[in-house]
Tab-separated table of C-alpha atoms in Angstrom:
chain	number	residue	atom	x	y	z
Y	1	UNK	CA	36.904	-19.978	-144.312
Y	2	UNK	CA	38.215	-16.432	-145.269
Y	3	UNK	CA	37.574	-14.452	-141.998
Y	4	UNK	CA	37.922	-11.119	-143.935
Y	5	UNK	CA	34.044	-9.683	-143.583
Y	6	UNK	CA	32.560	-7.322	-146.593
Y	7	UNK	CA	31.658	-5.095	-144.127
Y	8	UNK	CA	31.596	-4.587	-140.202
Y	9	UNK	CA	28.924	-2.300	-138.712
Y	10	UNK	CA	29.927	-0.745	-134.940
Y	11	UNK	CA	26.286	-0.217	-133.051
Y	12	UNK	CA	23.066	-2.327	-133.571
Y	13	UNK	CA	21.052	0.845	-133.262
Y	14	UNK	CA	18.362	2.107	-135.786
Y	15	UNK	CA	21.442	2.956	-138.431
Y	16	UNK	CA	23.410	0.013	-137.534
Y	17	UNK	CA	20.197	-2.682	-138.017
Y	18	UNK	CA	19.007	-0.782	-141.145
Y	19	UNK	CA	22.342	-1.048	-142.666
Y	20	UNK	CA	22.279	-4.486	-141.880
Y	21	UNK	CA	19.449	-5.367	-143.498
Y	22	UNK	CA	19.705	-4.099	-146.808
Y	23	UNK	CA	23.462	-6.192	-146.523
Y	24	UNK	CA	22.026	-9.163	-145.465
Y	25	UNK	CA	19.319	-9.406	-148.122
Y	26	UNK	CA	22.265	-8.781	-150.639
Y	27	UNK	CA	24.200	-11.361	-149.806
Y	28	UNK	CA	26.842	-9.481	-148.222
Y	29	UNK	CA	28.974	-10.960	-145.602
Y	30	UNK	CA	29.089	-8.758	-142.446
Y	31	UNK	CA	29.664	-8.474	-138.717
Y	32	UNK	CA	27.842	-6.279	-136.898
Y	33	UNK	CA	28.890	-5.484	-133.206
Y	34	UNK	CA	26.565	-4.440	-130.300
Y	35	UNK	CA	28.378	-3.212	-127.015
Y	36	UNK	CA	24.941	-3.863	-125.272
Y	37	UNK	CA	23.726	-7.402	-124.189
Y	38	UNK	CA	21.387	-7.004	-126.979
Y	39	UNK	CA	20.439	-4.452	-130.083
Y	40	UNK	CA	18.505	-1.762	-127.849
Y	41	UNK	CA	19.460	-2.381	-124.610
Y	42	UNK	CA	21.861	0.917	-124.128
Y	43	UNK	CA	18.918	3.003	-126.360
Y	44	UNK	CA	17.230	4.483	-123.957
Y	45	UNK	CA	15.035	7.020	-126.134
Y	46	UNK	CA	12.131	6.624	-127.540
Y	47	UNK	CA	9.752	8.790	-129.510
Y	48	UNK	CA	8.114	8.378	-132.978
Y	49	UNK	CA	9.574	6.808	-136.317
Y	50	UNK	CA	9.133	9.007	-139.289
Y	51	UNK	CA	8.542	8.112	-142.661
Y	52	UNK	CA	8.214	4.813	-144.593
Y	53	UNK	CA	11.249	3.507	-144.782
Y	54	UNK	CA	10.508	0.975	-142.238
Y	55	UNK	CA	7.880	-0.884	-144.219
Y	56	UNK	CA	10.892	-0.849	-146.665
Y	57	UNK	CA	13.091	-2.909	-143.896
Y	58	UNK	CA	9.703	-4.796	-142.904
Y	59	UNK	CA	7.529	-4.902	-145.629
Y	60	UNK	CA	3.840	-4.550	-143.826
Y	61	UNK	CA	5.171	-4.441	-140.293
Y	62	UNK	CA	1.741	-3.581	-138.875
Y	63	UNK	CA	0.405	-6.498	-139.513
Y	64	UNK	CA	2.635	-8.726	-137.270
Y	65	UNK	CA	1.027	-9.632	-133.685
Y	66	UNK	CA	3.576	-8.588	-131.792
Y	67	UNK	CA	5.710	-5.877	-133.948
Y	68	UNK	CA	8.022	-3.871	-132.413
Y	69	UNK	CA	5.853	-0.288	-132.589
Y	70	UNK	CA	3.848	0.953	-130.168
Y	71	UNK	CA	1.587	2.666	-131.619
Y	72	UNK	CA	0.472	4.856	-135.096
Y	73	UNK	CA	0.688	8.608	-134.960
Y	74	UNK	CA	-2.738	10.198	-135.836
Y	75	UNK	CA	-3.336	12.846	-133.422
Y	76	UNK	CA	-0.582	15.818	-133.230
Y	77	UNK	CA	-0.237	18.466	-130.998
Y	78	UNK	CA	1.746	22.140	-129.791
Y	79	UNK	CA	1.675	23.456	-126.805
Y	80	UNK	CA	2.737	26.914	-125.727
Y	81	UNK	CA	2.856	26.381	-121.853
Y	82	UNK	CA	3.427	29.189	-118.791
Y	83	UNK	CA	3.397	28.482	-115.103
Y	84	UNK	CA	-0.243	27.838	-114.897
Y	85	UNK	CA	-1.926	27.289	-118.538
Y	86	UNK	CA	-1.424	25.582	-122.058
Y	87	UNK	CA	-2.091	26.857	-125.285
Y	88	UNK	CA	-2.116	24.204	-127.576
Y	89	UNK	CA	-2.601	24.059	-131.636
Y	90	UNK	CA	-3.954	20.230	-132.279
Y	91	UNK	CA	-4.403	18.219	-135.337
Y	92	UNK	CA	-6.069	14.918	-135.875
Y	93	UNK	CA	-7.111	13.142	-139.075
Y	94	UNK	CA	-8.503	9.749	-140.530
Y	95	UNK	CA	-5.695	10.524	-143.038
Y	96	UNK	CA	-3.379	8.927	-140.721
Y	97	UNK	CA	-5.146	5.755	-140.074
Y	98	UNK	CA	-4.113	3.687	-143.600
Y	99	UNK	CA	-0.641	1.647	-143.301
Y	100	UNK	CA	2.204	2.259	-143.931
Y	101	UNK	CA	1.944	4.746	-141.307
Y	102	UNK	CA	4.031	8.244	-141.283
Y	103	UNK	CA	4.521	7.739	-137.810
Y	104	UNK	CA	4.514	5.171	-135.313
Y	105	UNK	CA	5.639	5.753	-131.565
Y	106	UNK	CA	8.805	3.074	-130.665
Y	107	UNK	CA	10.120	2.434	-127.102
Y	108	UNK	CA	14.179	1.927	-128.796
Y	109	UNK	CA	14.914	-1.100	-126.183
Y	110	UNK	CA	12.133	-3.479	-127.769
Y	111	UNK	CA	11.962	-1.882	-130.973
Y	112	UNK	CA	15.520	-2.429	-131.178
Y	113	UNK	CA	15.118	-5.722	-130.126
Y	114	UNK	CA	12.275	-6.569	-132.366
Y	115	UNK	CA	14.468	-5.113	-135.533
Y	116	UNK	CA	17.615	-7.314	-134.837
Y	117	UNK	CA	15.663	-10.449	-134.812
Y	118	UNK	CA	14.424	-9.130	-138.346
Y	119	UNK	CA	17.839	-8.911	-139.379
Y	120	UNK	CA	18.946	-12.446	-138.254
Y	121	UNK	CA	16.020	-13.721	-140.557
Y	122	UNK	CA	17.361	-11.885	-142.991
Y	123	UNK	CA	20.906	-13.512	-142.610
Y	124	UNK	CA	19.341	-16.926	-142.182
Y	125	UNK	CA	17.700	-16.625	-145.794
Y	126	UNK	CA	21.018	-15.416	-147.378
Y	127	UNK	CA	23.944	-16.997	-148.709
Y	128	UNK	CA	26.477	-16.384	-145.592
Y	129	UNK	CA	24.321	-17.445	-143.174
Y	130	UNK	CA	26.887	-18.972	-141.250
Y	131	UNK	CA	29.512	-16.522	-141.762
Y	132	UNK	CA	27.251	-13.198	-140.888
Y	133	UNK	CA	27.016	-12.641	-137.513
Y	134	UNK	CA	25.364	-10.426	-134.622
Y	135	UNK	CA	27.585	-9.883	-132.015
Y	136	UNK	CA	26.588	-8.567	-128.466
Y	137	UNK	CA	28.426	-7.646	-125.123
Y	138	UNK	CA	31.317	-6.254	-126.995
Y	139	UNK	CA	33.381	-3.172	-126.898
Y	140	UNK	CA	34.734	-1.902	-129.630
Y	141	UNK	CA	37.907	-0.177	-128.956
Y	142	UNK	CA	39.501	0.823	-132.097
Y	143	UNK	CA	38.920	1.146	-135.930
Y	144	UNK	CA	42.087	-0.556	-137.118
Y	145	UNK	CA	43.622	1.937	-140.124
Y	146	UNK	CA	46.962	1.591	-142.275
Y	147	UNK	CA	47.756	4.265	-144.499
Y	148	UNK	CA	44.788	6.040	-143.404
Y	149	UNK	CA	42.256	3.414	-144.971
Y	150	UNK	CA	39.957	1.547	-142.246
Y	151	UNK	CA	40.617	-1.996	-142.174
Y	152	UNK	CA	38.586	-3.431	-139.525
Y	153	UNK	CA	38.223	-3.132	-135.325
Y	154	UNK	CA	39.849	-3.990	-132.790
Y	155	UNK	CA	38.305	-5.405	-129.432
Y	156	UNK	CA	40.609	-5.684	-126.403
Y	157	UNK	CA	43.063	-8.088	-127.964
Y	158	UNK	CA	41.145	-9.230	-131.306
Y	159	UNK	CA	41.165	-7.922	-134.561
Y	160	UNK	CA	38.642	-8.353	-137.192
Y	161	UNK	CA	38.801	-7.377	-140.594
Y	162	UNK	CA	37.011	-5.903	-143.611
Y	163	UNK	CA	36.782	-4.108	-146.432
Y	164	UNK	CA	34.818	-1.841	-145.167
Y	165	UNK	CA	33.778	-0.137	-141.513
Y	166	UNK	CA	30.149	1.584	-141.235
Y	167	UNK	CA	30.580	3.626	-138.035
Y	168	UNK	CA	27.132	3.263	-136.196
Y	169	UNK	CA	28.364	4.478	-132.586
Y	170	UNK	CA	25.871	7.042	-131.660
Y	171	UNK	CA	25.865	10.633	-130.688
Y	172	UNK	CA	29.407	9.514	-128.248
Y	173	UNK	CA	31.749	9.832	-131.220
Y	174	UNK	CA	34.656	8.192	-129.862
Y	175	UNK	CA	35.446	6.116	-132.845
Y	176	UNK	CA	34.515	8.655	-135.062
Y	177	UNK	CA	37.149	10.669	-133.715
Y	178	UNK	CA	40.016	8.305	-133.534
Y	179	UNK	CA	39.154	7.554	-137.224
Y	180	UNK	CA	39.940	11.679	-138.000
Y	181	UNK	CA	36.248	11.911	-139.175
Y	182	UNK	CA	35.865	14.617	-136.285
Y	183	UNK	CA	38.902	16.467	-134.268
Y	184	UNK	CA	37.340	17.128	-130.793
Y	185	UNK	CA	34.087	16.579	-128.683
Y	186	UNK	CA	31.431	18.825	-130.107
Y	187	UNK	CA	30.879	21.628	-127.971
Y	188	UNK	CA	28.246	22.134	-125.393
Y	189	UNK	CA	26.432	24.608	-126.684
Y	190	UNK	CA	25.222	22.360	-129.356
Y	191	UNK	CA	23.914	19.537	-127.558
Y	192	UNK	CA	21.172	18.506	-124.895
Y	193	UNK	CA	20.125	16.411	-122.404
Y	194	UNK	CA	17.114	14.235	-122.932
Y	195	UNK	CA	15.484	12.873	-119.410
Y	196	UNK	CA	12.365	11.006	-120.090
Y	197	UNK	CA	10.259	8.452	-117.486
Y	198	UNK	CA	7.916	5.657	-118.852
Y	199	UNK	CA	4.509	6.069	-116.861
Y	200	UNK	CA	2.484	3.330	-116.945
Y	201	UNK	CA	-1.122	3.641	-116.928
Y	202	UNK	CA	-4.264	1.379	-117.085
Y	203	UNK	CA	-4.808	0.834	-121.007
Y	204	UNK	CA	-8.284	1.539	-121.184
Y	205	UNK	CA	-7.803	4.705	-118.733
Y	206	UNK	CA	-4.826	6.067	-121.077
Y	207	UNK	CA	-7.054	5.066	-124.293
Y	208	UNK	CA	-9.706	7.341	-122.858
Y	209	UNK	CA	-7.801	10.187	-121.848
Y	210	UNK	CA	-6.177	10.475	-124.834
Y	211	UNK	CA	-9.311	9.553	-126.973
Y	212	UNK	CA	-7.499	7.317	-128.829
Y	213	UNK	CA	-8.808	4.195	-130.810
Y	214	UNK	CA	-7.245	0.927	-131.696
Y	215	UNK	CA	-3.736	1.330	-131.894
Y	216	UNK	CA	-3.999	4.869	-132.617
Y	217	UNK	CA	-1.708	7.266	-130.768
Y	218	UNK	CA	-0.682	11.120	-130.171
Y	219	UNK	CA	2.320	12.909	-129.959
Y	220	UNK	CA	2.814	16.196	-127.914
Y	221	UNK	CA	5.346	18.529	-128.248
Y	222	UNK	CA	5.800	21.696	-125.649
Y	223	UNK	CA	6.992	25.287	-125.489
Y	224	UNK	CA	7.615	27.516	-122.321
Y	225	UNK	CA	7.569	26.593	-118.779
Y	226	UNK	CA	8.121	23.035	-119.355
Y	227	UNK	CA	12.075	23.944	-119.534
Y	228	UNK	CA	11.898	26.487	-117.283
Y	229	UNK	CA	13.037	29.465	-119.464
Y	230	UNK	CA	16.510	26.850	-120.372
Y	231	UNK	CA	16.839	25.846	-124.239
Y	232	UNK	CA	14.604	23.477	-124.870
Y	233	UNK	CA	11.102	21.694	-124.905
Y	234	UNK	CA	8.820	18.825	-123.348
Y	235	UNK	CA	7.117	15.972	-125.185
Y	236	UNK	CA	4.816	13.489	-124.766
Y	237	UNK	CA	4.118	10.285	-126.498
Y	238	UNK	CA	1.385	7.739	-125.765
Y	239	UNK	CA	2.415	3.932	-126.024
Y	240	UNK	CA	0.370	0.897	-125.853
Y	241	UNK	CA	0.000	1.018	-121.582
Y	242	UNK	CA	2.490	3.399	-120.911
Y	243	UNK	CA	3.433	7.000	-121.531
Y	244	UNK	CA	7.086	8.806	-122.762
Y	245	UNK	CA	7.259	11.723	-120.973
Y	246	UNK	CA	10.076	13.877	-121.050
Y	247	UNK	CA	12.824	17.068	-121.909
Y	248	UNK	CA	15.015	17.838	-124.101
Y	249	UNK	CA	17.330	20.822	-122.803
Y	250	UNK	CA	20.424	22.599	-123.456
Y	251	UNK	CA	23.708	21.239	-121.561
Y	252	UNK	CA	25.138	24.779	-121.716
Y	253	UNK	CA	22.015	26.644	-120.625
Y	254	UNK	CA	21.360	24.309	-117.570
Y	255	UNK	CA	25.043	24.854	-116.213
Y	256	UNK	CA	24.871	28.418	-116.438
Y	257	UNK	CA	21.241	29.167	-114.806
Y	258	UNK	CA	22.395	26.244	-112.649
Y	259	UNK	CA	19.407	23.699	-113.300
Y	260	UNK	CA	19.426	20.009	-113.405
Y	261	UNK	CA	17.581	17.896	-115.773
Y	262	UNK	CA	15.897	15.994	-112.655
Y	263	UNK	CA	14.626	19.197	-111.172
Y	264	UNK	CA	13.348	20.693	-114.533
Y	265	UNK	CA	11.691	17.413	-115.252
Y	266	UNK	CA	9.777	17.325	-111.906
Y	267	UNK	CA	8.754	20.884	-112.334
Y	268	UNK	CA	7.465	20.021	-115.457
Y	269	UNK	CA	5.596	17.007	-114.040
Y	270	UNK	CA	4.054	18.811	-111.482
Y	271	UNK	CA	2.647	21.635	-114.229
Y	272	UNK	CA	-1.330	21.338	-113.352
Y	273	UNK	CA	-1.922	20.180	-116.998
Y	274	UNK	CA	0.953	17.704	-116.971
Y	275	UNK	CA	-0.252	16.655	-113.430
Y	276	UNK	CA	-3.950	15.814	-115.076
Y	277	UNK	CA	-2.536	14.512	-117.807
Y	278	UNK	CA	-0.499	12.072	-116.045
Y	279	UNK	CA	-2.869	11.177	-112.495
Y	280	UNK	CA	-2.567	7.624	-111.219
Y	281	UNK	CA	0.228	6.648	-113.729
Y	282	UNK	CA	3.300	5.239	-111.980
Y	283	UNK	CA	6.845	5.350	-112.849
Y	284	UNK	CA	8.261	2.021	-114.637
Y	285	UNK	CA	11.533	3.407	-116.598
Y	286	UNK	CA	13.477	6.707	-116.216
Y	287	UNK	CA	16.515	7.813	-118.334
Y	288	UNK	CA	18.830	10.073	-119.950
Y	289	UNK	CA	20.957	10.827	-122.912
Y	290	UNK	CA	22.746	13.183	-125.010
Y	291	UNK	CA	21.127	14.675	-128.300
Y	292	UNK	CA	22.652	17.085	-130.934
Y	293	UNK	CA	20.460	20.384	-131.527
Y	294	UNK	CA	20.696	19.222	-134.950
Y	295	UNK	CA	22.822	22.569	-135.988
Y	296	UNK	CA	24.887	21.254	-138.876
Y	297	UNK	CA	28.252	23.126	-138.084
Y	298	UNK	CA	28.646	19.927	-135.503
Y	299	UNK	CA	28.529	17.364	-138.307
Y	300	UNK	CA	31.707	15.662	-138.884
Y	301	UNK	CA	33.910	17.225	-141.588
Y	302	UNK	CA	33.482	14.207	-143.764
Y	303	UNK	CA	31.068	11.336	-143.613
Y	304	UNK	CA	33.595	8.957	-145.379
Y	305	UNK	CA	36.782	8.080	-145.998
Y	306	UNK	CA	38.876	5.137	-147.535
Y	307	UNK	CA	37.328	2.247	-146.053
Y	308	UNK	CA	34.703	3.570	-143.643
Y	309	UNK	CA	31.426	5.739	-143.270
Y	310	UNK	CA	29.839	7.006	-140.837
Y	311	UNK	CA	25.972	6.939	-140.123
Y	312	UNK	CA	22.784	8.297	-137.834
Y	313	UNK	CA	23.611	9.941	-134.973
Y	314	UNK	CA	27.584	9.519	-135.318
Y	315	UNK	CA	27.194	11.996	-138.151
Y	316	UNK	CA	25.086	14.036	-135.930
Y	317	UNK	CA	21.887	13.725	-138.267
Y	318	UNK	CA	19.122	15.166	-136.288
Y	319	UNK	CA	16.687	17.860	-136.598
Y	320	UNK	CA	13.853	19.867	-134.507
Y	321	UNK	CA	12.551	22.814	-137.104
Y	322	UNK	CA	9.320	22.737	-135.083
Y	323	UNK	CA	7.115	20.473	-136.893
Y	324	UNK	CA	9.116	17.408	-135.590
Y	325	UNK	CA	11.952	16.213	-133.067
Y	326	UNK	CA	13.543	13.827	-136.317
Y	327	UNK	CA	16.847	11.699	-135.664
Y	328	UNK	CA	15.102	8.009	-136.388
Y	329	UNK	CA	14.576	8.433	-139.422
Y	330	UNK	CA	17.269	10.189	-140.507
Y	331	UNK	CA	19.695	7.151	-138.851
Y	332	UNK	CA	17.282	4.426	-140.688
Y	333	UNK	CA	17.561	6.387	-144.207
Y	334	UNK	CA	21.130	6.634	-143.494
Y	335	UNK	CA	21.675	3.297	-142.768
Y	336	UNK	CA	20.328	2.465	-145.999
Y	337	UNK	CA	22.203	4.364	-147.686
Y	338	UNK	CA	25.830	3.545	-146.430
Y	339	UNK	CA	24.804	-0.602	-146.811
Y	340	UNK	CA	23.472	0.425	-150.709
Y	341	UNK	CA	27.387	2.440	-151.221
Y	342	UNK	CA	29.049	-0.695	-149.416
Y	343	UNK	CA	27.372	-2.971	-152.310
Y	344	UNK	CA	28.125	-0.997	-154.962
Y	345	UNK	CA	31.866	-0.813	-153.762
Y	346	UNK	CA	32.333	-4.292	-153.196
Y	347	UNK	CA	30.586	-4.597	-157.635
Y	348	UNK	CA	33.438	-2.242	-157.875
Y	349	UNK	CA	36.095	-3.821	-155.948
Y	350	UNK	CA	37.109	-0.337	-154.819
Y	351	UNK	CA	36.500	0.670	-151.036
Y	352	UNK	CA	38.610	3.850	-151.479
Y	353	UNK	CA	36.968	7.174	-150.431
Y	354	UNK	CA	36.430	8.105	-154.540
Y	355	UNK	CA	33.950	5.136	-154.085
Y	356	UNK	CA	32.358	6.105	-150.893
Y	357	UNK	CA	31.634	9.261	-151.660
Y	358	UNK	CA	28.817	8.349	-153.414
Y	359	UNK	CA	27.112	7.950	-149.859
Y	360	UNK	CA	27.393	11.755	-149.670
Y	361	UNK	CA	25.880	12.363	-153.010
Y	362	UNK	CA	23.038	10.035	-151.933
Y	363	UNK	CA	22.511	11.607	-148.937
Y	364	UNK	CA	22.402	15.426	-150.149
Y	365	UNK	CA	20.024	14.299	-152.518
Y	366	UNK	CA	17.515	12.936	-149.806
Y	367	UNK	CA	15.430	14.612	-147.679
Y	368	UNK	CA	17.849	14.177	-144.710
Y	369	UNK	CA	20.364	16.403	-145.886
Y	370	UNK	CA	18.060	18.817	-148.314
Y	371	UNK	CA	15.676	19.184	-144.636
Y	372	UNK	CA	18.523	19.485	-142.677
Y	373	UNK	CA	20.154	22.755	-145.111
Y	374	UNK	CA	16.963	23.937	-145.759
Y	375	UNK	CA	15.569	24.575	-142.149
Y	376	UNK	CA	19.208	25.541	-140.444
Y	377	UNK	CA	17.333	29.004	-139.693
Y	378	UNK	CA	14.456	27.276	-138.078
Y	379	UNK	CA	16.390	25.429	-135.926
Y	380	UNK	CA	18.346	28.169	-134.952
Y	381	UNK	CA	15.448	30.174	-134.408
Y	382	UNK	CA	13.791	27.820	-132.457
Y	383	UNK	CA	16.377	27.540	-129.987
Y	384	UNK	CA	16.455	31.183	-129.596
Y	385	UNK	CA	14.966	32.631	-125.851
Y	386	UNK	CA	12.267	34.102	-127.433
Y	387	UNK	CA	11.160	31.181	-128.128
Y	388	UNK	CA	11.357	29.008	-125.321
Y	389	UNK	CA	10.073	32.268	-122.877
Y	390	UNK	CA	8.797	34.873	-124.522
Y	391	UNK	CA	6.687	33.743	-126.907
Y	392	UNK	CA	4.711	30.989	-124.429
Y	393	UNK	CA	4.231	33.241	-121.950
Y	394	UNK	CA	2.659	35.808	-124.494
Y	395	UNK	CA	0.452	33.085	-126.126
Y	396	UNK	CA	-0.791	31.401	-122.609
Y	397	UNK	CA	-1.379	35.362	-121.294
Y	398	UNK	CA	-3.585	35.984	-124.226
Y	399	UNK	CA	-5.304	32.859	-124.050
Y	400	UNK	CA	-6.532	33.072	-120.179
Y	401	UNK	CA	-7.433	36.528	-121.628
Y	402	UNK	CA	-9.301	35.227	-124.511
Y	403	UNK	CA	-11.429	32.542	-122.929
Y	404	UNK	CA	-12.092	34.482	-119.673
Y	405	UNK	CA	-15.829	35.419	-119.286
Y	406	UNK	CA	-16.837	37.037	-116.121
Y	407	UNK	CA	-19.815	38.813	-116.024
Y	408	UNK	CA	-18.160	41.933	-117.731
Y	409	UNK	CA	-18.154	43.630	-121.454
Y	410	UNK	CA	-16.058	41.669	-123.511
Y	411	UNK	CA	-13.403	43.600	-124.891
Y	412	UNK	CA	-11.992	42.946	-128.160
Y	413	UNK	CA	-9.474	40.617	-129.194
Y	414	UNK	CA	-6.942	42.968	-130.187
Y	415	UNK	CA	-7.113	44.621	-127.094
Y	416	UNK	CA	-6.460	42.145	-125.358
Y	417	UNK	CA	-3.658	40.727	-127.765
Y	418	UNK	CA	-2.111	44.401	-126.951
Y	419	UNK	CA	-1.792	43.759	-123.256
Y	420	UNK	CA	0.013	40.508	-123.995
Y	421	UNK	CA	2.526	41.781	-126.359
Y	422	UNK	CA	3.485	44.536	-123.914
Y	423	UNK	CA	3.250	42.813	-120.947
Y	424	UNK	CA	5.453	39.679	-122.496
Y	425	UNK	CA	7.635	41.618	-125.678
Y	426	UNK	CA	6.861	43.952	-128.580
Y	427	UNK	CA	5.452	44.268	-131.518
Y	428	UNK	CA	8.804	45.321	-133.134
Y	429	UNK	CA	10.335	41.796	-131.706
Y	430	UNK	CA	7.139	40.003	-132.873
Y	431	UNK	CA	7.487	41.678	-136.269
Y	432	UNK	CA	11.204	40.663	-136.319
Y	433	UNK	CA	10.479	36.855	-135.281
Y	434	UNK	CA	7.867	36.998	-137.650
Y	435	UNK	CA	9.888	37.749	-140.344
Y	436	UNK	CA	12.205	35.152	-139.401
Y	437	UNK	CA	9.816	32.145	-139.039
Y	438	UNK	CA	8.463	32.949	-142.402
Y	439	UNK	CA	12.184	33.390	-143.706
Y	440	UNK	CA	12.989	29.888	-142.478
Y	441	UNK	CA	9.826	27.847	-142.447
């Protein structure tokens, strides 16, 4: 048996699993390596997987009795928060009730394991059922290079060889740097810490509290007091019988303001509105991980070289421009495109960068890079102090005035708004921010 693989994939996260699924269905011989005990064991994140690519990988996934997802999203909420109050923009529509869903909530440890089982099914149905593998509990120490071309990987004393390597190692880009595609660690200015608790509630209580029907679900993002003036924001997603509640906060900003993720999360949970939301719940999981801010400046200088491709967070493919936190869908699409590029290279018998550059061209033509390029100004604006400090305080202050009825003559809304603007900002600052927002969104 020829022990050389067509492709070795490093990392069984969403990007790696998506690539493996496409390779298996196209009768490619590959090795998928994961350092955790099982796919998903190291993936502590969780949130909403947006888009339609899941239906491409697992057709009619919504019909499975025990699918890997929690709920579909038909309720979106954006909440501005100060110390006492919240003011929300709320949208719910039956338009989102029909599959394939535009967004599903996932818990990664469960979802990735389920998707890995689907990949194994595809391997079993392929021509290389006995020669393609998902190998877990293995740490890749090095990408093997010959004349600056990737030829395989080394783990401990063992070497595995392949025509190509897909690095889907996530945000801790050790192999990406070792392979020469990124010079150094991404600066702390562009990185955030995500911290999350999974809180269990009685399923009926959860569904009644969030007005859910069947497997419908809600996503809620928070701006303002959630991070107590630190760059970032909060989130809440409804799972089957739990909620995922947490924050993302700028690493450098936390350090400079001497805040800890744990203290910020406790403060967030003690906000009167959040207390009501999670009342009676039991914390069953706590996790933290590093994520990119979505600034394209921190993307590797190239996403490919001879015999090598980068997918998912290894390529810093993530964006939050205020509409949604997108990372898992970017990872899935990049994994699919990476695998398609490897299949094309196999047919040509050429795994050089000249052939693999097709991956970047394909990526540039998709919504992934088009959105990353088009909404960079929105990413920068969302991470500006005005957005996580002044604007939430202004909005909530106006909301308190507007909705208070106290047996006194009611004042015009424009006067109430003017008072809030004077207290927390200025009309000139709002005009500048409005201009930036209009230009960026």
